[in-house]
XYZ file of C-alpha atoms in Angstrom:
344
model
C -12.967 -30.301 15.246
C -11.766 -26.940 16.482
C -13.387 -24.803 19.159
C -16.334 -22.828 17.769
C -15.694 -19.087 17.591
C -18.352 -16.420 17.219
C -17.203 -12.923 16.263
C -19.195 -9.725 16.448
C -17.674 -8.418 13.199
C -15.814 -9.965 10.270
C -13.901 -7.564 8.018
C -13.728 -9.146 4.548
C -10.506 -8.092 2.853
C -7.309 -6.400 4.000
C -6.497 -4.262 0.947
C -8.103 -1.011 2.159
C -6.786 0.860 5.214
C -10.233 2.151 6.243
C -11.551 -1.336 7.000
C -8.531 -2.293 9.097
C -8.753 0.976 11.053
C -12.433 0.271 11.755
C -11.508 -3.267 12.859
C -9.016 -1.899 15.409
C -11.539 0.703 16.600
C -14.199 -1.980 17.162
C -11.724 -4.191 19.025
C -10.854 -1.265 21.299
C -14.545 -1.010 22.186
C -14.563 -4.642 23.292
C -16.037 -6.324 20.222
C -14.640 -9.604 18.904
C -13.309 -8.871 15.403
C -11.727 -11.050 12.722
C -10.148 -10.020 9.427
C -10.475 -12.314 6.409
C -7.399 -11.790 4.180
C -7.953 -10.762 0.586
C -6.150 -13.866 -0.670
C -8.990 -15.941 0.795
C -11.411 -13.894 -1.327
C -9.734 -14.702 -4.625
C -7.666 -11.541 -4.982
C -4.098 -10.488 -4.372
C -3.152 -8.586 -1.273
C -2.203 -4.948 -1.588
C 1.481 -4.171 -2.057
C 0.635 -0.475 -2.486
C 2.803 0.004 -5.518
C 0.840 3.161 -6.278
C 1.151 5.825 -3.519
C -1.713 6.003 -1.046
C -3.150 9.452 -0.258
C -5.964 9.921 2.281
C -8.070 13.091 2.744
C -8.204 14.843 6.108
C -11.997 14.975 5.967
C -14.723 13.037 4.168
C -18.025 14.890 4.544
C -18.321 15.398 8.344
C -15.886 12.626 9.258
C -12.270 13.398 10.105
C -9.387 10.996 9.525
C -7.762 12.062 12.795
C -10.847 10.898 14.709
C -10.710 7.472 13.054
C -6.984 7.155 13.775
C -7.573 7.996 17.453
C -10.431 5.505 17.768
C -8.193 2.855 16.183
C -5.584 3.392 18.908
C -3.169 5.835 17.261
C -2.909 8.501 19.931
C -0.162 10.376 18.055
C -0.162 11.070 14.324
C 3.524 10.137 14.038
C 2.656 6.589 15.183
C -0.014 6.094 12.502
C 2.403 5.719 9.582
C 0.921 8.822 7.921
C 2.412 12.298 7.448
C 0.658 15.584 6.487
C 1.215 16.518 2.871
C 0.396 19.336 0.488
C -1.223 17.558 -2.443
C 0.941 18.875 -5.275
C 0.268 17.813 -8.846
C 1.196 18.680 -12.392
C -0.578 18.563 -15.746
C 1.687 18.411 -18.792
C 0.219 19.318 -22.198
C 2.040 19.685 -25.490
C 2.677 23.409 -24.899
C 1.685 24.021 -21.293
C 2.771 22.854 -17.847
C 0.516 23.491 -14.860
C 1.774 23.078 -11.275
C -0.783 22.941 -8.482
C -0.583 22.730 -4.693
C -4.287 22.386 -3.961
C -5.005 26.092 -3.301
C -7.235 28.466 -5.273
C -4.474 31.082 -5.320
C -1.953 28.789 -7.009
C -4.628 27.580 -9.459
C -5.382 31.172 -10.570
C -1.676 31.972 -10.890
C -1.049 28.954 -13.131
C -3.999 29.795 -15.408
C -2.801 33.394 -15.734
C 0.760 32.290 -16.493
C -0.017 29.495 -18.960
C -3.240 30.846 -20.545
C -2.985 34.652 -20.270
C -5.395 35.321 -23.156
C -8.323 33.584 -21.474
C -7.497 33.947 -17.767
C -9.443 37.226 -17.418
C -12.565 35.750 -19.005
C -12.252 32.531 -17.021
C -11.853 34.386 -13.707
C -14.882 36.514 -14.589
C -16.948 33.348 -15.071
C -15.748 31.872 -11.770
C -16.392 35.150 -9.918
C -19.973 35.109 -11.226
C -20.488 31.683 -9.656
C -19.019 32.803 -6.326
C -21.323 35.858 -6.176
C -24.469 33.900 -7.068
C -23.888 30.128 -6.637
C -27.520 29.253 -7.404
C -28.583 31.359 -10.375
C -25.100 32.038 -11.721
C -24.168 28.379 -12.145
C -26.252 27.669 -15.259
C -25.120 30.857 -17.007
C -21.488 30.197 -16.110
C -21.564 26.655 -17.505
C -22.825 27.913 -20.892
C -20.200 30.696 -20.967
C -17.423 28.268 -20.027
C -18.484 25.768 -22.694
C -18.401 28.549 -25.301
C -14.973 29.700 -24.091
C -13.623 26.155 -24.404
C -14.855 25.967 -27.996
C -12.917 29.141 -28.826
C -9.675 28.188 -27.089
C -8.187 24.735 -27.686
C -5.507 25.036 -24.971
C -8.092 25.838 -22.306
C -10.310 23.004 -23.559
C -7.425 20.511 -23.287
C -6.572 21.614 -19.741
C -10.166 21.600 -18.475
C -10.913 18.253 -20.116
C -8.040 16.627 -18.219
C -8.857 18.386 -14.938
C -12.551 17.467 -15.181
C -11.801 13.820 -15.946
C -9.290 13.551 -13.108
C -11.456 15.312 -10.518
C -14.886 13.929 -11.433
C -13.875 10.516 -12.866
C -15.973 10.978 -16.020
C -15.268 11.004 -19.754
C -15.508 14.552 -21.113
C -16.791 15.691 -23.511
C -19.475 13.036 -23.653
C -20.837 14.147 -27.050
C -24.199 15.155 -25.579
C -24.477 18.902 -25.105
C -26.855 18.719 -22.125
C -24.673 16.076 -20.459
C -21.526 18.156 -21.075
C -23.159 21.200 -19.474
C -24.095 19.170 -16.403
C -20.490 17.947 -16.097
C -19.224 21.527 -16.385
C -21.667 22.614 -13.676
C -20.377 19.856 -11.397
C -16.811 21.013 -12.019
C -17.778 24.640 -11.297
C -19.340 23.585 -7.982
C -16.127 21.777 -7.099
C -13.985 24.879 -7.772
C -15.865 26.734 -5.042
C -14.768 24.332 -2.328
C -11.790 25.171 -0.232
C -8.832 22.845 -0.536
C -8.352 20.281 2.232
C -5.255 18.881 3.847
C -4.286 15.347 2.901
C -2.081 12.632 4.370
C 0.218 10.198 2.670
C 2.054 7.130 3.867
C 5.373 7.999 5.472
C 8.101 7.317 2.863
C 10.248 5.930 5.698
C 7.777 3.105 6.363
C 9.481 -0.183 5.517
C 6.381 -2.308 4.816
C 3.049 -1.967 2.963
C 0.738 0.333 4.883
C -2.113 -2.180 5.102
C 0.270 -4.709 6.695
C 1.434 -2.032 9.143
C -2.206 -1.380 10.112
C -2.954 -5.100 10.393
C -0.045 -5.606 12.806
C -1.365 -2.673 14.836
C -4.920 -4.094 14.855
C -3.658 -7.459 16.101
C -2.123 -5.732 19.106
C -5.587 -4.487 20.013
C -6.995 -8.015 19.813
C -8.154 -8.290 16.199
C -7.771 -11.854 14.896
C -6.963 -12.871 11.325
C -8.035 -15.996 9.467
C -5.305 -18.005 7.802
C -5.137 -17.606 4.011
C -7.405 -20.134 2.338
C -9.357 -20.895 5.501
C -12.543 -19.122 4.389
C -15.258 -21.268 2.835
C -18.244 -19.971 0.883
C -20.228 -17.625 3.071
C -23.428 -18.981 4.567
C -26.183 -17.241 6.447
C -28.237 -18.424 9.393
C -30.251 -16.929 12.225
C -27.102 -16.094 14.163
C -25.179 -14.339 11.396
C -22.716 -15.530 8.750
C -20.645 -18.690 8.576
C -16.972 -18.171 7.731
C -15.450 -21.586 8.383
C -16.715 -24.811 9.947
C -15.979 -23.408 13.378
C -16.066 -19.604 12.944
C -18.988 -17.256 12.349
C -19.711 -13.544 12.600
C -22.835 -11.576 13.409
C -21.926 -8.701 11.047
C -19.842 -8.313 7.882
C -17.797 -5.297 6.790
C -16.802 -5.300 3.098
C -13.255 -4.006 2.649
C -12.269 -5.007 -0.893
C -13.655 -5.775 -4.315
C -13.218 -9.478 -3.557
C -15.429 -9.055 -0.484
C -18.324 -7.789 -2.605
C -17.785 -10.634 -5.041
C -17.775 -13.258 -2.272
C -20.990 -11.878 -0.784
C -22.719 -11.750 -4.168
C -21.607 -15.264 -5.061
C -22.799 -16.838 -1.839
C -25.839 -14.892 -0.711
C -27.146 -12.065 -2.868
C -26.805 -13.069 -6.502
C -29.782 -10.965 -7.551
C -28.787 -7.816 -5.673
C -25.091 -7.457 -6.489
C -23.419 -7.334 -9.888
C -19.923 -8.696 -10.281
C -18.876 -5.951 -12.703
C -16.103 -3.377 -12.963
C -16.184 -0.225 -15.075
C -12.434 0.523 -15.278
C -9.173 -0.909 -14.063
C -5.777 0.715 -13.573
C -2.947 -0.805 -15.583
C 0.430 0.396 -14.430
C 3.994 -0.200 -15.528
C 7.263 0.870 -13.973
C 10.778 1.373 -15.281
C 14.060 2.908 -14.173
C 16.032 5.543 -16.034
C 18.777 8.106 -15.512
C 17.847 11.476 -14.023
C 19.304 13.206 -17.043
C 16.771 11.398 -19.260
C 13.789 13.003 -17.496
C 12.327 16.129 -19.074
C 12.520 18.932 -16.511
C 10.734 20.238 -14.617
C 8.804 17.058 -13.847
C 7.051 16.802 -10.479
C 6.552 13.671 -8.381
C 2.909 13.358 -9.505
C 1.659 14.533 -12.851
C -0.836 13.881 -15.605
C 0.524 13.698 -19.139
C -1.716 14.206 -22.153
C -0.736 12.142 -25.172
C -2.868 14.301 -27.458
C -4.381 11.173 -28.997
C -8.131 10.843 -28.558
C -8.453 7.849 -30.888
C -10.591 4.863 -29.941
C -12.790 7.243 -27.899
C -10.699 6.737 -24.752
C -9.035 9.298 -22.465
C -5.599 10.214 -23.792
C -4.009 11.191 -20.470
C -1.901 9.016 -18.205
C -0.926 9.225 -14.540
C 2.795 9.486 -13.841
C 4.615 8.927 -10.557
C 8.324 9.814 -10.482
C 10.611 8.780 -7.616
C 13.988 10.502 -7.937
C 17.188 9.315 -6.259
C 19.774 12.102 -6.255
C 22.486 9.866 -4.756
C 22.139 7.205 -7.460
C 21.266 9.746 -10.182
C 18.359 7.518 -11.242
C 14.571 7.751 -11.258
C 11.822 5.146 -10.955
C 8.943 6.065 -13.267
C 5.502 4.458 -12.837
C 2.867 4.974 -15.503
C -0.831 4.355 -14.831
C -3.616 4.011 -17.423
C -7.333 3.706 -16.665
C -8.790 1.216 -19.162
C -12.407 0.150 -19.726
C -12.899 -3.270 -18.204
C -15.351 -4.565 -20.807
C -13.530 -3.798 -24.037
C -10.621 -6.266 -24.028
C -9.689 -5.500 -27.649
C -8.474 -1.986 -26.832
C -6.234 -2.887 -23.931
C -3.112 -3.860 -25.870
C -3.275 -0.803 -28.125
C -3.745 1.556 -25.182
C -0.965 -0.039 -23.131
C 1.468 0.131 -26.050
């Protein structure tokens, strides 16, 4: 029998950086903290094959504050670097390049869709002048403009789906108008600075954070050591000898473990979508130019009632004259029959 250990907090899962940062911040305050690895929760650890981008601010919380509380007193030590969130949308006849600013957005619309840019800017100006009463009128005008211009409709459909994580159009006129209103509200917000993992970092970012948290006193259970969670008057049982007063869920597997053991009637073990990604290498000369590092490509195929756009991440190596191309597709988790066709 090992020595009994009682922790103040147990962070379930190590696949999300936020949870590990919170673990380090709690340890700095003197709390006893343990991290349960994701492999113990029935899921793979994060290798961060898709690039991680974190916002500077979420509501009233700032990322810099969390980094400081976690013990990163200089940004250059955190493994993150400031980044202008550039993106690209590629349609059959149009290419939009964005850098996250309203000015660049307006310039791209005027360049690629000159016949509707004046009308579109007029609609957006109406919302800015009267955000409350002008929103409903603007959504109706924008819906009508999309019906009259297929290129604008294709662009806005992709932008709405990427920004709001919804399927558009939904086929219900009232629902479509509400989605358009949500998109119009979003256009009024000023762009925010973002951070990405330093390309020079030689290990997965979550592992980098976990090593940092250990230096502040955070402990980590060995893979496979976790048993089914139990609950008693003193908190939650993790192993035969370890328990924690509080749990922090930091992965999908953490929610599943909690639902399985304690709250079967309050949690649903369901997923709406999952990201399938594939990666291949090719010669630089085989890439259509100009192609940015991040872009969304529209296949122009709305069959099977699924989004026809895909996420593309291109890593170019000028010295080797090659490129690594990663393709991501959001697929509905429930409908297994459509997966193969969509992936192909």
